CSV table of C-alpha atoms in Angstrom, one decimal:
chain,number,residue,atom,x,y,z
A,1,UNK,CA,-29.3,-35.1,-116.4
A,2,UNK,CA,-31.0,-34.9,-113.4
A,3,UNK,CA,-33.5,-32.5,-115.4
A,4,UNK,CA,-34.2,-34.5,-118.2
A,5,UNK,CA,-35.5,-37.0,-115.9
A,6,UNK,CA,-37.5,-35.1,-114.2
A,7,UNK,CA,-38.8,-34.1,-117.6
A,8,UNK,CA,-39.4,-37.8,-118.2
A,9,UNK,CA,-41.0,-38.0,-114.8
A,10,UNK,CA,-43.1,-35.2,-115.5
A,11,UNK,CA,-44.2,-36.6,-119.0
A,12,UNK,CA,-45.1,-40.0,-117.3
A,13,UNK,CA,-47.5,-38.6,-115.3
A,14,UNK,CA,-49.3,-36.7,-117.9
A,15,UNK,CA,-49.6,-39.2,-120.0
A,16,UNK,CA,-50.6,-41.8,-117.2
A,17,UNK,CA,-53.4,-38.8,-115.8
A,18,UNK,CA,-56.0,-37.3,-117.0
A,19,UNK,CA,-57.8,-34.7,-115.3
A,20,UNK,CA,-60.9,-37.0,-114.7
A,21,UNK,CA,-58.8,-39.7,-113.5
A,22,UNK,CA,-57.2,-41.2,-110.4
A,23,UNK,CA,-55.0,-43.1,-109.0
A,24,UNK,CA,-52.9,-45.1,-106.7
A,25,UNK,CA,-49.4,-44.1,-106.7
A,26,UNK,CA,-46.9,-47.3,-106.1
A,27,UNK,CA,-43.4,-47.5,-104.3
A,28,UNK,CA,-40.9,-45.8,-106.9
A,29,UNK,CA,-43.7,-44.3,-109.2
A,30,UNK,CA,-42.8,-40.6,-110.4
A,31,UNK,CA,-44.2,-37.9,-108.2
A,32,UNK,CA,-44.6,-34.6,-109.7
A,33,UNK,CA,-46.8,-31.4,-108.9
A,34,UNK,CA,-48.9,-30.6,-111.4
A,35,UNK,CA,-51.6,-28.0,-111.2
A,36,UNK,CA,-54.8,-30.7,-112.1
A,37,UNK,CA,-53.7,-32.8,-109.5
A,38,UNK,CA,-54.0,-33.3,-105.8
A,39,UNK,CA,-52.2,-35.9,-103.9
A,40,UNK,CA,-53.6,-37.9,-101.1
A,41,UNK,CA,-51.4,-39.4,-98.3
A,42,UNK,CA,-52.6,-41.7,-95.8
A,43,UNK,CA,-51.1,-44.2,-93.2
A,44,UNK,CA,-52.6,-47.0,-91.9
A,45,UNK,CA,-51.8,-48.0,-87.9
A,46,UNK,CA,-50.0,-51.6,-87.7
A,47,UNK,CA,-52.2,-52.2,-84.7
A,48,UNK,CA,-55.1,-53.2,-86.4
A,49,UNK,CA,-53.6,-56.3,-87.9
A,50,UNK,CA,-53.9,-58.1,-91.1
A,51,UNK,CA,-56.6,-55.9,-92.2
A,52,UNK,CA,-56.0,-55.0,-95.9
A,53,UNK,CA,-58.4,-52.7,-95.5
A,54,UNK,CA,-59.5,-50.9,-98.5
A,55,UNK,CA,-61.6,-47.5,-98.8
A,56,UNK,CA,-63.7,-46.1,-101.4
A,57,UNK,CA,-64.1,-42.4,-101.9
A,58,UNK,CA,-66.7,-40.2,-104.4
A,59,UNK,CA,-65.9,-36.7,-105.4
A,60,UNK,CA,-68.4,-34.3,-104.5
A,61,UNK,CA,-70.0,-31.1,-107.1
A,62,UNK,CA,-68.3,-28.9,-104.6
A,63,UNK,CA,-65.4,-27.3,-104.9
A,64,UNK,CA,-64.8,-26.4,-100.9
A,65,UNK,CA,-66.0,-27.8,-97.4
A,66,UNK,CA,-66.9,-24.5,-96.7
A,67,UNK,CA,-68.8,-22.6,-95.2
A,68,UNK,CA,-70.2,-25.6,-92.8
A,69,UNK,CA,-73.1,-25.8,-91.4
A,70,UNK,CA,-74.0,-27.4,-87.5
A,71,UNK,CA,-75.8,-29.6,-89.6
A,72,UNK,CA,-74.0,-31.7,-92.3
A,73,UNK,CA,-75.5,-31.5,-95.5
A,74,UNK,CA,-75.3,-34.4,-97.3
A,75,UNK,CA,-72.8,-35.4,-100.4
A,76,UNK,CA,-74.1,-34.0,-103.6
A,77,UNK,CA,-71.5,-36.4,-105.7
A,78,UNK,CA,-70.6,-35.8,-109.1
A,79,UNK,CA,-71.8,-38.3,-111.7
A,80,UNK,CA,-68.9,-37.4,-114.0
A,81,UNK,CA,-66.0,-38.4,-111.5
A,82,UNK,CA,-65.0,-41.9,-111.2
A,83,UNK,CA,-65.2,-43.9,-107.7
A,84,UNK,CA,-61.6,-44.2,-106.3
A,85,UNK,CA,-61.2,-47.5,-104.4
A,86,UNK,CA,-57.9,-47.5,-102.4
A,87,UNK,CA,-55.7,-50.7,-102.9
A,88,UNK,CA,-54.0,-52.3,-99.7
A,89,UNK,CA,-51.7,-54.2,-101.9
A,90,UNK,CA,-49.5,-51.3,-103.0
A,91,UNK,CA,-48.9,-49.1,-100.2
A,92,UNK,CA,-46.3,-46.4,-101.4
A,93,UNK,CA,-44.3,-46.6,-98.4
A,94,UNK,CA,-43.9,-49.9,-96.3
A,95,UNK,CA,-41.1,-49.4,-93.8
A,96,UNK,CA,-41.1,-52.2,-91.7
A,97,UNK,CA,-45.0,-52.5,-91.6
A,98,UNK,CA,-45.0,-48.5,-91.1
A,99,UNK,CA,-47.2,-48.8,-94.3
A,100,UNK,CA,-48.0,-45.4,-96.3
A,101,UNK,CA,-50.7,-44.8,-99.3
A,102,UNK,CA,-50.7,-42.3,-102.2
A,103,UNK,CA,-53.1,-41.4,-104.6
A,104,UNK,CA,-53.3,-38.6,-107.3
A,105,UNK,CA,-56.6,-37.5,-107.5
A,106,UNK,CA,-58.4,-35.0,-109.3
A,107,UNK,CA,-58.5,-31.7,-107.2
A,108,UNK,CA,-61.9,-31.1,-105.5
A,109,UNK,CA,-63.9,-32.4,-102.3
A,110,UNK,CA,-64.0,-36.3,-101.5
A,111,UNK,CA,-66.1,-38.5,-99.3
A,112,UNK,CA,-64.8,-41.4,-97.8
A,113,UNK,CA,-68.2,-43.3,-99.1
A,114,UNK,CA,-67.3,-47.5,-98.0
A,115,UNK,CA,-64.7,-49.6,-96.6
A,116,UNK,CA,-63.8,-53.3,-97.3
A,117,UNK,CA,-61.3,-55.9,-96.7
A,118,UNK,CA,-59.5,-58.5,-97.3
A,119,UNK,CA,-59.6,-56.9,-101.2
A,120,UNK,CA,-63.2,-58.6,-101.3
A,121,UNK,CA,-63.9,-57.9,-104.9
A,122,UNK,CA,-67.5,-56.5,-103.2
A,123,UNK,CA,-67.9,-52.6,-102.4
A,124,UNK,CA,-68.0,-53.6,-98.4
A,125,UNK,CA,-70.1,-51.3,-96.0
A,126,UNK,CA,-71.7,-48.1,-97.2
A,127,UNK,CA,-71.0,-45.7,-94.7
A,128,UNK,CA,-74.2,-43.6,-96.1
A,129,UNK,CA,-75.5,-42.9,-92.5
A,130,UNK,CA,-72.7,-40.4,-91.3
A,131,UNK,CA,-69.1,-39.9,-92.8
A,132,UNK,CA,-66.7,-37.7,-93.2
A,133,UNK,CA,-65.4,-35.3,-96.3
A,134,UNK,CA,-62.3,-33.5,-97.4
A,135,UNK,CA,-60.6,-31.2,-99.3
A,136,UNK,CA,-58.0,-32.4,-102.3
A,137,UNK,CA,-55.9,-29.1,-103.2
A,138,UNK,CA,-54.5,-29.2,-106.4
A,139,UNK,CA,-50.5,-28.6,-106.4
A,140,UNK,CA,-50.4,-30.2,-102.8
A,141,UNK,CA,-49.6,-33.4,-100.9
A,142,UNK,CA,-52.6,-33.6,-98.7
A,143,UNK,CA,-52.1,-35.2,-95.5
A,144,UNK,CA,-55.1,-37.3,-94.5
A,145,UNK,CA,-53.1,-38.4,-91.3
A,146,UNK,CA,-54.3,-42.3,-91.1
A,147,UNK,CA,-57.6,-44.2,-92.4
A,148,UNK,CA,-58.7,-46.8,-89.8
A,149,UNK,CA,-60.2,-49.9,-90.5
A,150,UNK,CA,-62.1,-53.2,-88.2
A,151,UNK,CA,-64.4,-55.6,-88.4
A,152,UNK,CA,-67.4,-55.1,-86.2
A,153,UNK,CA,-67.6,-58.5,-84.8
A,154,UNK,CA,-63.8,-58.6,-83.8
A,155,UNK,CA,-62.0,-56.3,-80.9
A,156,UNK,CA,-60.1,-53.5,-82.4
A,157,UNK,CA,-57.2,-52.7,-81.0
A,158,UNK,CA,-57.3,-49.1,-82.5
A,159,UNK,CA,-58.0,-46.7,-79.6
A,160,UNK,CA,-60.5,-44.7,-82.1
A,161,UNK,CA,-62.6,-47.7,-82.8
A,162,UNK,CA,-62.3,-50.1,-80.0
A,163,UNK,CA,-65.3,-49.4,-78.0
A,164,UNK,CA,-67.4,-50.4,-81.2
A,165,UNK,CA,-65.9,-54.0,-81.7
A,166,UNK,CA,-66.2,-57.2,-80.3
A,167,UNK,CA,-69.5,-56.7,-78.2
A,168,UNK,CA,-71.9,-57.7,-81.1
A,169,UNK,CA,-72.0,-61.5,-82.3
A,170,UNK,CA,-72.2,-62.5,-85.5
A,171,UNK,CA,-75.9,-62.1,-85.9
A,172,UNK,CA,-75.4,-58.7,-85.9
A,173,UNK,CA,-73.3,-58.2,-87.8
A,174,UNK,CA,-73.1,-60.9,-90.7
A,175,UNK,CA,-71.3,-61.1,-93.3
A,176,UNK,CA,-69.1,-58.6,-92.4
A,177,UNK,CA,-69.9,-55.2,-90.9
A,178,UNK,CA,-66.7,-53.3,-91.1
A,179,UNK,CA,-66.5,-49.6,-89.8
A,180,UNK,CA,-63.3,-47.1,-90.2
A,181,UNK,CA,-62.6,-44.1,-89.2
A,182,UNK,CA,-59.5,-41.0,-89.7
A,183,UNK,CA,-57.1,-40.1,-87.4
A,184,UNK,CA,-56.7,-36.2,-88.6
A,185,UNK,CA,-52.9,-35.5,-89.7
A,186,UNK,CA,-50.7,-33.2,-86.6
A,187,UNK,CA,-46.9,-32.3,-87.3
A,188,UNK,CA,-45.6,-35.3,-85.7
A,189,UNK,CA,-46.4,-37.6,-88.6
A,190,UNK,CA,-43.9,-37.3,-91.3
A,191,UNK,CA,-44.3,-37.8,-94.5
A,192,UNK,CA,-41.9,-40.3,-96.1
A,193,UNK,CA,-38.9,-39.1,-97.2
A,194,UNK,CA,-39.6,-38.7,-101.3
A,195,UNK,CA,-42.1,-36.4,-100.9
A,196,UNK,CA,-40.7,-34.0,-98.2
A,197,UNK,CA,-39.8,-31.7,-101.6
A,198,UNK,CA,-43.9,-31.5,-102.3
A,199,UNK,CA,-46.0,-28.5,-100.9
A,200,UNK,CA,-47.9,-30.0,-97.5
A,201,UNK,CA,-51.2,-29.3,-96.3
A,202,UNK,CA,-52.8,-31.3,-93.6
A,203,UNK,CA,-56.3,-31.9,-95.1
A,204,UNK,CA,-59.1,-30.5,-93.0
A,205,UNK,CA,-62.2,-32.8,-92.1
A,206,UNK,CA,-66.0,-32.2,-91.8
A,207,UNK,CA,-68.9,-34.5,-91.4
A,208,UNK,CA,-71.1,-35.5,-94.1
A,209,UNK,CA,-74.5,-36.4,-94.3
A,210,UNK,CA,-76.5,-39.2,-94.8
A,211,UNK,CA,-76.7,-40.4,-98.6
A,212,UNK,CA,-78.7,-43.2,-100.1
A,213,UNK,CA,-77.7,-46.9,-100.4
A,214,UNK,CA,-76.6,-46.8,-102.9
A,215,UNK,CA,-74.5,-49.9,-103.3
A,216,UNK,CA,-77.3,-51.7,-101.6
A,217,UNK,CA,-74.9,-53.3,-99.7
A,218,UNK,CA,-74.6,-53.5,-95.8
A,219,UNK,CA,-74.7,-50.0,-93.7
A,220,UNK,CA,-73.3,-48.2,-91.1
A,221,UNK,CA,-71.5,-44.6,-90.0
A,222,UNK,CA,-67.9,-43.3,-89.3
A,223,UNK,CA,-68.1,-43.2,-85.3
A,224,UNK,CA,-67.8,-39.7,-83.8
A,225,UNK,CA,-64.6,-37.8,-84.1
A,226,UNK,CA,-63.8,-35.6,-82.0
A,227,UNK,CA,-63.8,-31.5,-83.4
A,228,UNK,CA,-65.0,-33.3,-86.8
A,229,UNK,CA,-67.6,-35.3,-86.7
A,230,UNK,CA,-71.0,-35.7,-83.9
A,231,UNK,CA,-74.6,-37.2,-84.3
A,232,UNK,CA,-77.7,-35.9,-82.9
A,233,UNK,CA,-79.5,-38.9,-83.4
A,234,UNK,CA,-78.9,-40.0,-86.8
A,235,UNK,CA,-78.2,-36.5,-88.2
A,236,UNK,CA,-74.4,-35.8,-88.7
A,237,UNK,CA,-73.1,-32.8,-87.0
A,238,UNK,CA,-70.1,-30.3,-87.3
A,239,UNK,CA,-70.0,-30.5,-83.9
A,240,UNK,CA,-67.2,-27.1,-84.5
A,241,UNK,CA,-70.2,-25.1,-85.7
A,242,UNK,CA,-72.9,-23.7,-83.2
A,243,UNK,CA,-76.4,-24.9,-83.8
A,244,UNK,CA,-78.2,-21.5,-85.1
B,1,UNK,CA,-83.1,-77.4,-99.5
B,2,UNK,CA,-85.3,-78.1,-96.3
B,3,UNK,CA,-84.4,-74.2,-95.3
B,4,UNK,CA,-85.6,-73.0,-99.1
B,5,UNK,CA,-88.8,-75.2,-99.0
B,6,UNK,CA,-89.7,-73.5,-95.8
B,7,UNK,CA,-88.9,-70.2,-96.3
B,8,UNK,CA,-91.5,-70.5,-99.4
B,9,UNK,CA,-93.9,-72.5,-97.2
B,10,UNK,CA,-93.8,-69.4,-94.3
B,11,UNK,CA,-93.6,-67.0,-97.1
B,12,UNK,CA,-96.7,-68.3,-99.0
B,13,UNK,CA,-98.7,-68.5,-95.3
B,14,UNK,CA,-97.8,-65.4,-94.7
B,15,UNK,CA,-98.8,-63.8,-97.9
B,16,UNK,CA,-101.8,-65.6,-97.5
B,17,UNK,CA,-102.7,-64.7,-94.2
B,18,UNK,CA,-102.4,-60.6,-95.3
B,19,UNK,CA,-105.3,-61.3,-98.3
B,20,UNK,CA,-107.7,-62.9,-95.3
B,21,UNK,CA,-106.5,-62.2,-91.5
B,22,UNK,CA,-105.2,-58.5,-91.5
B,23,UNK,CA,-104.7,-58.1,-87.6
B,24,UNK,CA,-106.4,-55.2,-86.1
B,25,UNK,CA,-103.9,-52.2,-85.6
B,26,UNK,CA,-105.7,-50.9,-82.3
B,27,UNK,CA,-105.4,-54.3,-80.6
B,28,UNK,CA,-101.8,-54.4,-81.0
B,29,UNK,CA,-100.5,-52.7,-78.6
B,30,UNK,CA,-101.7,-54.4,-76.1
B,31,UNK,CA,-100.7,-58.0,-77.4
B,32,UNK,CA,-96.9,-56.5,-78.3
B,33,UNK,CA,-96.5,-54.8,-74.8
B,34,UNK,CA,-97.2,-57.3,-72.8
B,35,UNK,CA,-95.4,-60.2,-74.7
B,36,UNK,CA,-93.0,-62.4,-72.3
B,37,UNK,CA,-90.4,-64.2,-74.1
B,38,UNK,CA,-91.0,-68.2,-73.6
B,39,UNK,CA,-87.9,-70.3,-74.0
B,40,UNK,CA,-86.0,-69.9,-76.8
B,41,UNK,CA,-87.8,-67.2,-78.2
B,42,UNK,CA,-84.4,-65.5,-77.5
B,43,UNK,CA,-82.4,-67.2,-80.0
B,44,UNK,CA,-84.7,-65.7,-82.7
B,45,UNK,CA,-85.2,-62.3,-81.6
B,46,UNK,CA,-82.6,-61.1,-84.5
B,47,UNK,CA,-85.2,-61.4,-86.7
B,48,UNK,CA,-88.4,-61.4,-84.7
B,49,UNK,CA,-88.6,-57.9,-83.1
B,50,UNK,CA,-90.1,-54.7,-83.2
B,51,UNK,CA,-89.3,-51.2,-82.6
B,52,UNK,CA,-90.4,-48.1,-79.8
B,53,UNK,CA,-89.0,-45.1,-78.8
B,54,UNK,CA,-90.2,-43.1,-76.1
B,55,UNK,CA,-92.3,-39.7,-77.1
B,56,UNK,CA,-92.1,-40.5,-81.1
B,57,UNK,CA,-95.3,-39.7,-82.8
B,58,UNK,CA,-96.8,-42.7,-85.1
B,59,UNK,CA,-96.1,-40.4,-87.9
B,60,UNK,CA,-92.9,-39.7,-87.2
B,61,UNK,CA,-92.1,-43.5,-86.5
B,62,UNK,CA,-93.9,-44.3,-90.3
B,63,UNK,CA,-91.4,-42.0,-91.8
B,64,UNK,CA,-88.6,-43.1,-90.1
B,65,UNK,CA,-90.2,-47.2,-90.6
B,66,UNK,CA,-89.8,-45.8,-94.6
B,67,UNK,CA,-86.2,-44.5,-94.2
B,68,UNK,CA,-84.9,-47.1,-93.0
B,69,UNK,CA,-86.7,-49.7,-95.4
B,70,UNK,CA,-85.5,-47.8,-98.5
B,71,UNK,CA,-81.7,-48.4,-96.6
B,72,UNK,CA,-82.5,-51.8,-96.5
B,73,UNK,CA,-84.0,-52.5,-100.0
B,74,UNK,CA,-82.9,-55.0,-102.1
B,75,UNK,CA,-79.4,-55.6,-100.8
B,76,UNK,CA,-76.9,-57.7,-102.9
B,77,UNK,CA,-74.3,-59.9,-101.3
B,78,UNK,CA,-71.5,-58.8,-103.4
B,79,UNK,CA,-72.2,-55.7,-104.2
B,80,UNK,CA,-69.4,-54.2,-106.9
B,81,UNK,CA,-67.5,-50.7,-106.7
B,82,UNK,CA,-69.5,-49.3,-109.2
B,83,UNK,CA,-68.1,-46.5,-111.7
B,84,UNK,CA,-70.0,-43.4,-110.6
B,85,UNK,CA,-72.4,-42.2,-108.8
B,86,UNK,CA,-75.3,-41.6,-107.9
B,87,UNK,CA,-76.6,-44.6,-109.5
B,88,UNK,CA,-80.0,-46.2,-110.1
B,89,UNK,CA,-83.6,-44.3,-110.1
B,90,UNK,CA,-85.1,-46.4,-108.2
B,91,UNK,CA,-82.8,-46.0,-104.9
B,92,UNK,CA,-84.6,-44.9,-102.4
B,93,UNK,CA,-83.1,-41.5,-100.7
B,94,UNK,CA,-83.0,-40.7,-97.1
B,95,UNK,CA,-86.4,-39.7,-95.5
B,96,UNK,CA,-87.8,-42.2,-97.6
B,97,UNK,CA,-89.2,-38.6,-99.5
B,98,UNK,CA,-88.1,-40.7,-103.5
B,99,UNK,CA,-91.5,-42.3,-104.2
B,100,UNK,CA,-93.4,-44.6,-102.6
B,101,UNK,CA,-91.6,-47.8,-101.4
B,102,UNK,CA,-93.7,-50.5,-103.8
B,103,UNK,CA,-92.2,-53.6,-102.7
B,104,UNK,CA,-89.9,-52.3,-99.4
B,105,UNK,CA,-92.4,-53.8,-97.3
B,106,UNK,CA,-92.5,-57.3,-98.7
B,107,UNK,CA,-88.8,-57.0,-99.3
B,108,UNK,CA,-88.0,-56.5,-95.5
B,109,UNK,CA,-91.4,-57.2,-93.3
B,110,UNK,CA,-91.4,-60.7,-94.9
B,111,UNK,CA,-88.4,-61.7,-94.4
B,112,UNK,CA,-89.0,-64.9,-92.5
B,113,UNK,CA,-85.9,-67.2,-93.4
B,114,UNK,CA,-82.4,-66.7,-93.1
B,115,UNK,CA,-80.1,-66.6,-95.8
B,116,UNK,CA,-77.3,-63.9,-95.9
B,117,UNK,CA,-79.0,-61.2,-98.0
B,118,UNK,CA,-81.8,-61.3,-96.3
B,119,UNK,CA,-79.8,-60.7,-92.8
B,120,UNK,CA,-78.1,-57.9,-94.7
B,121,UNK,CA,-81.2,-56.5,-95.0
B,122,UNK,CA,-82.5,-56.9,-91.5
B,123,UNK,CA,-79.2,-55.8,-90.1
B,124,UNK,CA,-79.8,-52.7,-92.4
B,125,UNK,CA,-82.7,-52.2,-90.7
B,126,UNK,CA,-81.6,-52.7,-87.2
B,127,UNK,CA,-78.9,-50.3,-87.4
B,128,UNK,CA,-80.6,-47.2,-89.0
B,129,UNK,CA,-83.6,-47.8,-86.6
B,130,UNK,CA,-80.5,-47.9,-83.9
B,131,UNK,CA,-79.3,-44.9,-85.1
B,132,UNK,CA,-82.7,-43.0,-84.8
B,133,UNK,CA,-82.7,-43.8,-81.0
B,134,UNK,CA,-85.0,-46.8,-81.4
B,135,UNK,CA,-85.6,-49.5,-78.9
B,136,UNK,CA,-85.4,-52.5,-79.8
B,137,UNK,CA,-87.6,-55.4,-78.7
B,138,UNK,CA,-87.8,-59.5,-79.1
B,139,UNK,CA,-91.1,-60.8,-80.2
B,140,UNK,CA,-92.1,-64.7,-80.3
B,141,UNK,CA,-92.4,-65.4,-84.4
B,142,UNK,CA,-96.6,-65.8,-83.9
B,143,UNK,CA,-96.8,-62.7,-82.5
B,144,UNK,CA,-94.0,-61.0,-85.1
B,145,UNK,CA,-96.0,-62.9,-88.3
B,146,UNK,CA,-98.9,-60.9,-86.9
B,147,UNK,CA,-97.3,-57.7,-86.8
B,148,UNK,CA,-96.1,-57.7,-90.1
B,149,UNK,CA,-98.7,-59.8,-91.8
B,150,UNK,CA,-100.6,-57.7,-94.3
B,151,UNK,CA,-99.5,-55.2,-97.2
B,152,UNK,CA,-96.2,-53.1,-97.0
B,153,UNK,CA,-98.4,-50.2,-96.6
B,154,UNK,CA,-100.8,-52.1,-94.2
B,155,UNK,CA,-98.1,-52.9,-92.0
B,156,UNK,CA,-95.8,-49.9,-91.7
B,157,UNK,CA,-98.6,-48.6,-90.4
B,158,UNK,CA,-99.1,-51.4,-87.7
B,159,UNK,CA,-95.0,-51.3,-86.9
B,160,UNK,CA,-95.6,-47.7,-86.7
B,161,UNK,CA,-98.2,-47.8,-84.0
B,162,UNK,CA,-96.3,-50.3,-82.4
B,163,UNK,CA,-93.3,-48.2,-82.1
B,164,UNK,CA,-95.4,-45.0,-80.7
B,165,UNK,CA,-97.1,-46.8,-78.1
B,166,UNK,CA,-97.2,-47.4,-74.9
B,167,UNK,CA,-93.9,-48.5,-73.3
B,168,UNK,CA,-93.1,-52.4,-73.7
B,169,UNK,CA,-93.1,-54.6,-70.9
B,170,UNK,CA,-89.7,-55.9,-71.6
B,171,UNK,CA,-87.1,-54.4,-69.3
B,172,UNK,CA,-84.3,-53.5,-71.5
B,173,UNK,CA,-83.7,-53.3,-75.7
B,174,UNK,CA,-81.5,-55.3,-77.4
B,175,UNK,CA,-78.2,-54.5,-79.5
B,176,UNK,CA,-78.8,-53.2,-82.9
C-alpha cells in the first residue's frame, strides 16, 4: 500500500512538473526526489513581523557558482527559464509562526533578483546593484537557511538588517524600498520533519554582480554578508577569494 | 491639478531655458561650491542636489552620471514579475556601455515635480550614486534649474564637472 502511494505521489509530481517549471510546494503536497528537480527550503525569522515578504529568483546559463572570482561577475540569466516569485501565503511548514518554504525548481544556479511585500501584485525592489546566487542540486533538498526581509523606512529587528532601517524618512525611500538578505543554513536548523528522508545539502552562497533594471522598478543591494558577500564601492565581492 | 499644472509650467521653463540660457560649465563650480542653504532650502534638497566625490576624474564622474541614469530610466510604479528575462532592448546595462542614453537626461535631470515615479527615479539615482562613494549635496532649486538646465548630453557634462571639482563648501553630505 504504502508503495502504491508513493507511486501516486511520484506520478503527481511529474505530471504537475516539467523540467522548465517551478514551483511552490504547499503544506501536505507530495515530495519526491526526482532527478530534474531541486528542492529549495527556506525559513523566514518571526522577528521581522507581519512581513509577507515575497522573493523573486532568475536562473542563471550557468550550471555551477564555481570557480569565483574576487570580483563577482554578474548574472548571465537564462531567457528560457521562467522567474520564480516566492509566495508568503503558503509556507510549507507553519509551526506556531516557525514558518518554512518549499519550492521545486529546475536544477541549476539562482539569483535572488527582487523582494516585495505585502503580496503587492508589483515586482518590489530590484536588487540589481549587488546580490547573492546559489546552487539548486538536482536530487537534493537545498537548504537556503532563512531569506530576510524589511522595509527601509521601518526598524528591523533582524540582527542582519537592522543597522539599515529606520534612519531614512520616507523621502528616501518612497514608496517602498525594501531590502533582504540570507542567513546561510548551519546544522542547528532542522528541516521539518517530512522531509528528514530527502538527501540535504546546505546550499553554498556567492555574490553576484550588478545587472540592469530591468524591472524598472526601485533599486537597491543585498547588505554585506559576512564570508559571502562585500562591496568595494559598488562592485560586489567574494570577499572568500583574494583579489589577484 | 495645481501640482500637474506646475510641474508642466517648471517643465516648459525649463526646457525653454536649455534652447536660450545654457549656463557656462566653467563658471559652475564656483557658484555650486559656495552655495549656503537659505531657509527652507532644506526641505527640498531630496530633489535639489548634486553630486562630488573626492579625487574622481570628470570622466569618470560622466560614466558613472550615465550608469546611474540608465538605473533610473523610466521607472514604473507597479512594475509586474515579468516572465523571463533579460527583457527589453532598450534597458540600459550597467556602465551605461548599451547605447547612448537618448532621453535619460530629460527623464531624470528634469524631474522638477513630485509625483511617485518620478521619486522612484530620483531615489534610483541617489542610491547608485550612494553606492559609488558619492557625496551628496543640497542645492537651492535656482541654482539646481541651472545645473541641469540644457540637453541630457549638455548637462551630464555640467553634473560631471560639478561632481570632480573642487570640494563643496557644505560641511557634510546627506543620506542617499
Amino acid at each position: 500500500m504504502k508503495a502504491a502511494i508513493a507511486l501516486v505521489s511520484i506520478l503527481m509530481l511529474s505530471s504537475q512538473t516539467s523540467a522548465e517549471e517551478a514551483r511552490q510546494v504547499r503544506q501536505g503536497q507530495p515530495v519526491a526526489v526526482t532527478s530534474d528537480l531541486a528542492y529549495l527550503l527556506f525559513r523566514e525569522d518571526p522577528r521581522q513581523g507581519p512581513g509577507d515578504f515575497e522573493y523573486v529568483l532568475a536562473r542563471e546559463l550557468q550550471k555551477t557558482i564555481l570557480p569565483l572570482d574576487h570580483v563577482a561577475a554578474p548574472p548571465q540569466f537564462d531567457a528560457q527559464a521562467s522567474l520564480i516569485r516566492t509566495d508568503a501565503r503558503y509556507p510549507y511548514v507553519n509551526d506556531a509562526g516557525q514558518k518554512s518554504y518549499l519550492l521545486a525548481v529546475p536544477p541549476g544556479v539562482y539569483s535572488i533578483v527582487a523582494v516585495t511585500y505585502k503580496r503587492m501584485p508589483a515586482i518590489g525592489t530590484c536588487l540589481c546593484m549587488g546580490t547573492v546566487r546559489f546552487e539548486a542540486r538536482a536530487g537534493m533538498l537545498n537548504d537556503l537557511g532563512y531569506l530576510l526581509g524589511a522595509i527601509e523606512d521601518k526598524p528591523s529587528r533582524l540582527p542582519e538588517l537592522a543597522s539599515y532601517t529606520g534612519s531614512l524618512d520616507w523621502t528616501h525611500t518612497t514608496p517602498a524600498l525594501a531590502l533582504m538578505t540570507v542567513r546561510p543554513s548551519t546544522d542547528e536548523m532542522g528541516a521539518p520533519s517530512s522531509l528528514r528522508t530527502l538527501p540535504r545539502t546546505r546550499a553554498k552562497y556567492a555574490a553576484a554582480g550588478k545587472f540592469p533594471n530591468y524591472f524598472r522598478t526601485m533599486i537597491n543591494r543585498v547588505p554585506p554578508i559576512a564570508g559571502v558577500l562585500a562591496y568595494e564601492g559598488d562592485r560586489a565581492i567574494n570577499p572568500q577569494v583574494p583579489e589577484r | 491639478m495645481r501640482r500637474l499644472v506646475g510641474a508642466c509650467l517648471i517643465l516648459t521653463a525649463v526646457l525653454a531655458s536649455s534652447a536660450t540660457a545654457e549656463t557656462s560649465a566653467a563658471s559652475l563650480p564656483d557658484d555650486i561650491r559656495t552655495y549656503r542653504p537659505a531657509p527652507g532650502d532644506a526641505e527640498n534638497f531630496w530633489r535639489y542636489f548634486f553630486f562630488w566625490k573626492r579625487g574622481v576624474t570628470q570622466e569618470m564622474a560622466r560614466k558613472d552620471l550615465l550608469e546611474c541614469a540608465a538605473y533610473s530610466h523610466g521607472p514604473v510604479l507597479w512594475a509586474r514579475v515579468p516572465e523571463r528575462m533579460p527583457i527589453g532592448e532598450d534597458v540600459k546595462g550597467p556602465n551605461g556601455t548599451e547605447g547612448g542614453y537618448g532621453l535619460v537626461g530629460a527623464a531624470i535631470f528634469s524631474l522638477v515635480e513630485g509625483g511617485l515615479v518620478q521619486r522612484i527615479a530620483l531615489a534610483n539615482m541617489r542610491r547608485c550614486m550612494g553606492f559609488k562613494e558619492y557625496g551628496r549635496y543640497g542645492l537651492s532649486s535656482a541654482l539646481w534649474r541651472s545645473l541641469n538646465a540644457g540637453t541630457p548630453d549638455k548637462t551630464i557634462d555640467q553634473l560631471a564637472i560639478v561632481a570632480a571639482g573642487a570640494d563643496p563648501s557644505q560641511p557634510k553630505g546627506l543620506a542617499p
